[in-house]
Short mmCIF file of C-alpha atoms and ligand atoms in Angstrom, two decimals:
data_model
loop_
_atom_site.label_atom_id
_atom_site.label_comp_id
_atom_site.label_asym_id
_atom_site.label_seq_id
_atom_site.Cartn_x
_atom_site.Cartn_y
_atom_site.Cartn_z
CA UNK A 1 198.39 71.41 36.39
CA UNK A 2 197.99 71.11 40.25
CA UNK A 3 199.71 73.70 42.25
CA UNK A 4 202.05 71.67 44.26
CA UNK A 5 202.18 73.34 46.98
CA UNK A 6 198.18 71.84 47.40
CA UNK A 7 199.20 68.62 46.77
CA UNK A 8 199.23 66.29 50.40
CA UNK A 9 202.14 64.95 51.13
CA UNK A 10 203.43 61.04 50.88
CA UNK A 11 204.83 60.08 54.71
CA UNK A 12 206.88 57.21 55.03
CA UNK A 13 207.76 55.12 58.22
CA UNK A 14 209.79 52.27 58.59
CA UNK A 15 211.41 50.33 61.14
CA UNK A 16 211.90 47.03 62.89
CA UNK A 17 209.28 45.55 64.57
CA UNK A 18 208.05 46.57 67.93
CA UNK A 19 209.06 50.42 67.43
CA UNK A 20 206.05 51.87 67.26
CA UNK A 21 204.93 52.02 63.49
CA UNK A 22 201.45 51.08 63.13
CA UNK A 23 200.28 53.17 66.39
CA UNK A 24 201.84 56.09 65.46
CA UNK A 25 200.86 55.50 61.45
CA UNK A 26 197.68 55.42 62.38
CA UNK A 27 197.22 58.35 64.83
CA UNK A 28 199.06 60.19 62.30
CA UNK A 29 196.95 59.56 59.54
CA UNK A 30 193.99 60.25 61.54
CA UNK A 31 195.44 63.53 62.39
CA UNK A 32 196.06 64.97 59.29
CA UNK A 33 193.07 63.13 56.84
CA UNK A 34 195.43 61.01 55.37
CA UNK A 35 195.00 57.56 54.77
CA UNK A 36 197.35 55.31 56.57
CA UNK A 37 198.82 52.35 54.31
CA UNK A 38 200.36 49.39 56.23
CA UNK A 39 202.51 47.52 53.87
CA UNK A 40 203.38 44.76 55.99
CA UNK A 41 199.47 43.48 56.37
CA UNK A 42 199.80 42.77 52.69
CA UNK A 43 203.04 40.42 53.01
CA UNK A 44 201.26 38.89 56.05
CA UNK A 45 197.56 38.41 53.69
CA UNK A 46 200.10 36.25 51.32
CA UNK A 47 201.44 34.26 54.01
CA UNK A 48 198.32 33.50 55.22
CA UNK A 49 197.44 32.94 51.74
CA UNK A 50 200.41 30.07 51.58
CA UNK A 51 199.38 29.04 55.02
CA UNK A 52 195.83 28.44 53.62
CA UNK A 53 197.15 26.46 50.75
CA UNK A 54 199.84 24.47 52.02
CA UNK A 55 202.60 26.45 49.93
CA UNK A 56 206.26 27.07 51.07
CA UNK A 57 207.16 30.23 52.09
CA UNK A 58 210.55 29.64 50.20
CA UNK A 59 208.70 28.93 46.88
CA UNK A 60 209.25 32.49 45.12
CA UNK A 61 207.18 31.56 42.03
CA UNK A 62 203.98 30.31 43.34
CA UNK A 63 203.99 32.79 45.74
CA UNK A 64 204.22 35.31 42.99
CA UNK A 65 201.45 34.07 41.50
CA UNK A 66 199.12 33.36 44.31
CA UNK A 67 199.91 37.42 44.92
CA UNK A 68 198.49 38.19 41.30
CA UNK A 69 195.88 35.88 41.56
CA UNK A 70 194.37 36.75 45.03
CA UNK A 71 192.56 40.00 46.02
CA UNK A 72 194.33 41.57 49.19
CA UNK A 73 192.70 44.77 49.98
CA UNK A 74 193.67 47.28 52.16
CA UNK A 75 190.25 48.90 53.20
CA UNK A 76 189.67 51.97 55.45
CA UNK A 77 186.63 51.95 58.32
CA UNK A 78 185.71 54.06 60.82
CA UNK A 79 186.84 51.61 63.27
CA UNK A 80 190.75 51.33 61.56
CA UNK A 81 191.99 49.22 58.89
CA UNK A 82 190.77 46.07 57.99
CA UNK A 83 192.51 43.89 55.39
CA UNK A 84 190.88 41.51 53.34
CA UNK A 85 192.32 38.34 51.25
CA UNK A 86 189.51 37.68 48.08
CA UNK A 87 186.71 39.19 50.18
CA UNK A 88 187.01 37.48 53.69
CA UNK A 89 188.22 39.65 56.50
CA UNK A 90 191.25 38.60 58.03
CA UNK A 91 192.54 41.49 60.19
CA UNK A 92 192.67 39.69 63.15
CA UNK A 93 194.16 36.32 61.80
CA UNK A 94 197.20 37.85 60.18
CA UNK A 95 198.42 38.85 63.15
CA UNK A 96 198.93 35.56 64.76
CA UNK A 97 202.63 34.12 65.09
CA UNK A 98 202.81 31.79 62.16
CA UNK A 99 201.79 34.59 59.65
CA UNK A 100 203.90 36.99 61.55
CA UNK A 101 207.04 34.67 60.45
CA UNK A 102 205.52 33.96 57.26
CA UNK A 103 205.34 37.41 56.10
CA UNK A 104 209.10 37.66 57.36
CA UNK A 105 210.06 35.15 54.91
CA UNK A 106 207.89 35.66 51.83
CA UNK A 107 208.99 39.01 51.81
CA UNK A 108 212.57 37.89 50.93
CA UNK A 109 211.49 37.23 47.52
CA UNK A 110 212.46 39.84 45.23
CA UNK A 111 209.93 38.81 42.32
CA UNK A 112 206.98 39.06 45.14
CA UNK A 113 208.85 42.54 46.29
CA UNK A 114 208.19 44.13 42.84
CA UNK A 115 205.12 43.19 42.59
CA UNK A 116 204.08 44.31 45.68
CA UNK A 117 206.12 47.72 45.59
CA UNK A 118 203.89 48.14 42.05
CA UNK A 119 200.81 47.59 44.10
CA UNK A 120 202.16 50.21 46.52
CA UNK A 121 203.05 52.77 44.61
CA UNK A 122 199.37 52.44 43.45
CA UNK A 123 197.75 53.00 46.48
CA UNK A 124 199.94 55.85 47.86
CA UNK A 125 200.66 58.21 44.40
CA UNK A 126 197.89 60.57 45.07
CA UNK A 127 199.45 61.81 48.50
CA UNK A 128 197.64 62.65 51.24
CA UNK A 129 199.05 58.99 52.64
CA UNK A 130 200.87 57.91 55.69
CA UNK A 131 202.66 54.81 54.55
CA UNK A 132 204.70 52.56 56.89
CA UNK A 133 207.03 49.15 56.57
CA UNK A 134 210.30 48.72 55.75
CA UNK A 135 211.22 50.25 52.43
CA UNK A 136 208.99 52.81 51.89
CA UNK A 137 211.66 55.25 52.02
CA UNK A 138 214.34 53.11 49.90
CA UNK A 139 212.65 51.59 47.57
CA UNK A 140 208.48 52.46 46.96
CA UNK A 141 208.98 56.37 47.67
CA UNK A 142 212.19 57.23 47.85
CA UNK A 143 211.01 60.91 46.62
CA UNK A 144 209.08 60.83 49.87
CA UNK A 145 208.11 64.45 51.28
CA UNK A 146 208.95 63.32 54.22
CA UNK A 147 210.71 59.74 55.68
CA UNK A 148 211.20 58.75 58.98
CA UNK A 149 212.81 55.60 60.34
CA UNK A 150 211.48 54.87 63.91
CA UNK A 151 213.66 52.73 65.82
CA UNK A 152 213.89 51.58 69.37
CA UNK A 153 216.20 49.84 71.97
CA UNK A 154 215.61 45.57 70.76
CA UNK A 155 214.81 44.84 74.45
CA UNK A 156 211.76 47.60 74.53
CA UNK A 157 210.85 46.30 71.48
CA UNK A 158 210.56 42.68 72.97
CA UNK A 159 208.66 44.28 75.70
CA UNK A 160 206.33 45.86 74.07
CA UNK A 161 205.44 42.93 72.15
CA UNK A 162 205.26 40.85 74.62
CA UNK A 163 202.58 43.21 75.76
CA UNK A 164 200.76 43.56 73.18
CA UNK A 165 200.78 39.34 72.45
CA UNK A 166 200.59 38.25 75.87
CA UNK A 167 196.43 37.83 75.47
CA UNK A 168 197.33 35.37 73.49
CA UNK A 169 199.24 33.32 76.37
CA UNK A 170 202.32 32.90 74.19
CA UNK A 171 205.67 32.01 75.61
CA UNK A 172 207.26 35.17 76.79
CA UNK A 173 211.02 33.65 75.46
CA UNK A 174 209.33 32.66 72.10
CA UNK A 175 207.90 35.50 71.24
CA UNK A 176 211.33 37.47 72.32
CA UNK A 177 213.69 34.72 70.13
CA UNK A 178 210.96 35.03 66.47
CA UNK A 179 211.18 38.82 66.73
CA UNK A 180 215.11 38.74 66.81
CA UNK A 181 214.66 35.95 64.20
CA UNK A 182 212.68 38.20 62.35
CA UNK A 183 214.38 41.25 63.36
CA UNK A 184 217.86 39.50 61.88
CA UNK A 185 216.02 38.24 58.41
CA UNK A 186 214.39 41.75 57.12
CA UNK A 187 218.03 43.59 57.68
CA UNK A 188 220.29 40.87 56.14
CA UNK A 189 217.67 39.43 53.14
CA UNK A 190 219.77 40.99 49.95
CA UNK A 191 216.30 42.60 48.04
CA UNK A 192 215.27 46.00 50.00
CA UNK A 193 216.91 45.15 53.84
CA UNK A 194 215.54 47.36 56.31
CA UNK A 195 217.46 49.98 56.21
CA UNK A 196 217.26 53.91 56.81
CA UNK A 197 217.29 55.78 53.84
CA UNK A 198 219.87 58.33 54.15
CA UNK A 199 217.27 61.45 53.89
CA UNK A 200 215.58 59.96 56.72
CA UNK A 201 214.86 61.64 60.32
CA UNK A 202 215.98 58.80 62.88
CA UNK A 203 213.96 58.81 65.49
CA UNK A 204 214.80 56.31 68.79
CA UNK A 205 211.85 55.92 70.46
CA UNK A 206 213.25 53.87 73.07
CA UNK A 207 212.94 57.24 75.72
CA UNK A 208 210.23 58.44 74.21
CA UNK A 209 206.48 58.79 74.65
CA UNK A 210 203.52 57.93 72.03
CA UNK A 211 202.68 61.04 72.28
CA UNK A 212 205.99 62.57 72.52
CA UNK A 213 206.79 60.63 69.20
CA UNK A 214 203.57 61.98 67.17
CA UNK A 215 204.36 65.61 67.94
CA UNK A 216 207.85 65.16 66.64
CA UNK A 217 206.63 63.89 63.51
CA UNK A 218 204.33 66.39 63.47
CA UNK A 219 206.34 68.95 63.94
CA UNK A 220 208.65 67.23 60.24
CA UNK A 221 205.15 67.67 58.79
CA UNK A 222 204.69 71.52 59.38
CA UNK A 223 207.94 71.68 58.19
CA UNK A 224 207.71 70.23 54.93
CA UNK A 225 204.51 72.48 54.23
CA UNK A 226 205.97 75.60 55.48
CA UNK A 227 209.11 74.83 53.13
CA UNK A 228 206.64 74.05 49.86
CA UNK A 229 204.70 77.23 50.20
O1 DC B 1 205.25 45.56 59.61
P1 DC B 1 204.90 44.10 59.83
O2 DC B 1 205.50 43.55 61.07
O3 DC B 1 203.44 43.85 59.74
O4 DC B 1 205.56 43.32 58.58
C1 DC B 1 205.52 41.91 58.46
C2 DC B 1 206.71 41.45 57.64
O5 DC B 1 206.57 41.91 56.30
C3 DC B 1 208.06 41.94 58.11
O6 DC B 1 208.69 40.98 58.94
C4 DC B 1 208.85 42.17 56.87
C5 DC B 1 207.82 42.33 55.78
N1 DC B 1 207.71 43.68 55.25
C6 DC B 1 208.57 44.05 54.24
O7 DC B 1 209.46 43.28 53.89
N2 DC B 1 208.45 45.26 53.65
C7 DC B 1 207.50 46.12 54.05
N3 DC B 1 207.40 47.31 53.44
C8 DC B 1 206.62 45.77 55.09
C9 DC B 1 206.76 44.55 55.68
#
């Protein structure tokens, strides 16, 4: 058997939108050699998948099947993640506003929940991952070595998408109302709400730096290694 204590670690973040995730995933993953898993580009490949074939987002059983039935890959480049649906690379399409709210509301399906959470667990069983979304924690590792729910002030979080989607020329109040929209429909849906699980560090990011957020986390990692050895 493995010694465990050689065994790399399963990280999860989640959190609303806006506070921080993906950066800090990423440049996480990067530091440590891990491989950073973003759960929520796989909800948004199936809405663009529904988008593509004129499905409704509130139709749980053809959405479950257009899941098992399509390829959504997760794939890992030198330049960051790219994520493909049946071969075509869609990276950049997914996060436009339409799948944005279509991911919201496909993921209140429980059927397509559990079969994503299988495809999940999957990926990130090895270790050595740094996982982020909303339920990692909860529901696809809740033996996590280490979960952390990144949060921020909702009005920072409108800021800094608006930031981040204003290249786009979008409607400052629009994009503010669909992320509360959003915001309200992935804590209230009744299958896995985004929610903190109760072993997990809360971190408010609202005050705090990129940077100053990665060397906290950082700091959880050492941590959990010292503690194993
Ligand atoms: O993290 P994101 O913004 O890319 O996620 C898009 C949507 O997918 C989000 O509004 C809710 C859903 N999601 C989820 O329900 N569970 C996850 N683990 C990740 C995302």
């Amino acid at each position: 058997m493995t010694d465990p204590s050689l065994r790399k670690l399963i990280i999860a973040i989640d959190g609303p939108a806006g506070a921080g995730k993906s950066t800090i995933a990423s440049r996480l993953a990067r530091k440590l050699g891990y491989v950073n898993l973003e759960s929520g580009a796989m909800y948004r490949a199936l809405a663009l998948c529904a988008i593509e074939w004129d499905a409704s987002f509130d139709d749980e059983a053809t959405l479950l099947k257009m899941a098992q039935d399509s390829r959504i890959t997760l794939e890992r480049t030198i330049g960051g993640n790219r994520v493909l649906l049946d071969g075509k690379d869609v990276s950049a399409r997914i996060r436009e506003r339409d799948v944005s709210e279509g991911a919201s509301r496909v993921s209140v399906h429980p059927k397509v929940r559990e079969w994503m959470v299988a495809r999940q667990r999957e990926m990130g069983i090895g270790g050595g991952v740094v996982m982020e979304g909303r339920d990692i924690g909860t529901k696809v590792f809740p033996d996590a070595d280490l979960k952390v729910f990144l949060d921020a002030d909702p009005l920072v979080r409108e800021q800094r998408r608006l930031d981040q989607q204003r290249v786009e020329g979008a409607p400052a109040q629009a994009i503010a109302s669909e992320l509360r929209e959003r915001d309200r429909r992935d804590r209230t849906r009744a299958a896995s709400p985004l929610l903190a699980a109760e072993d997990a560090v809360v971190l408010d990011s609202t005050h705090m730096s990129e940077d100053e957020v990665l060397n906290r986390i950082e700091e959880l990692v050492e941590q959990r290694l010292v503690a194993r050895r």
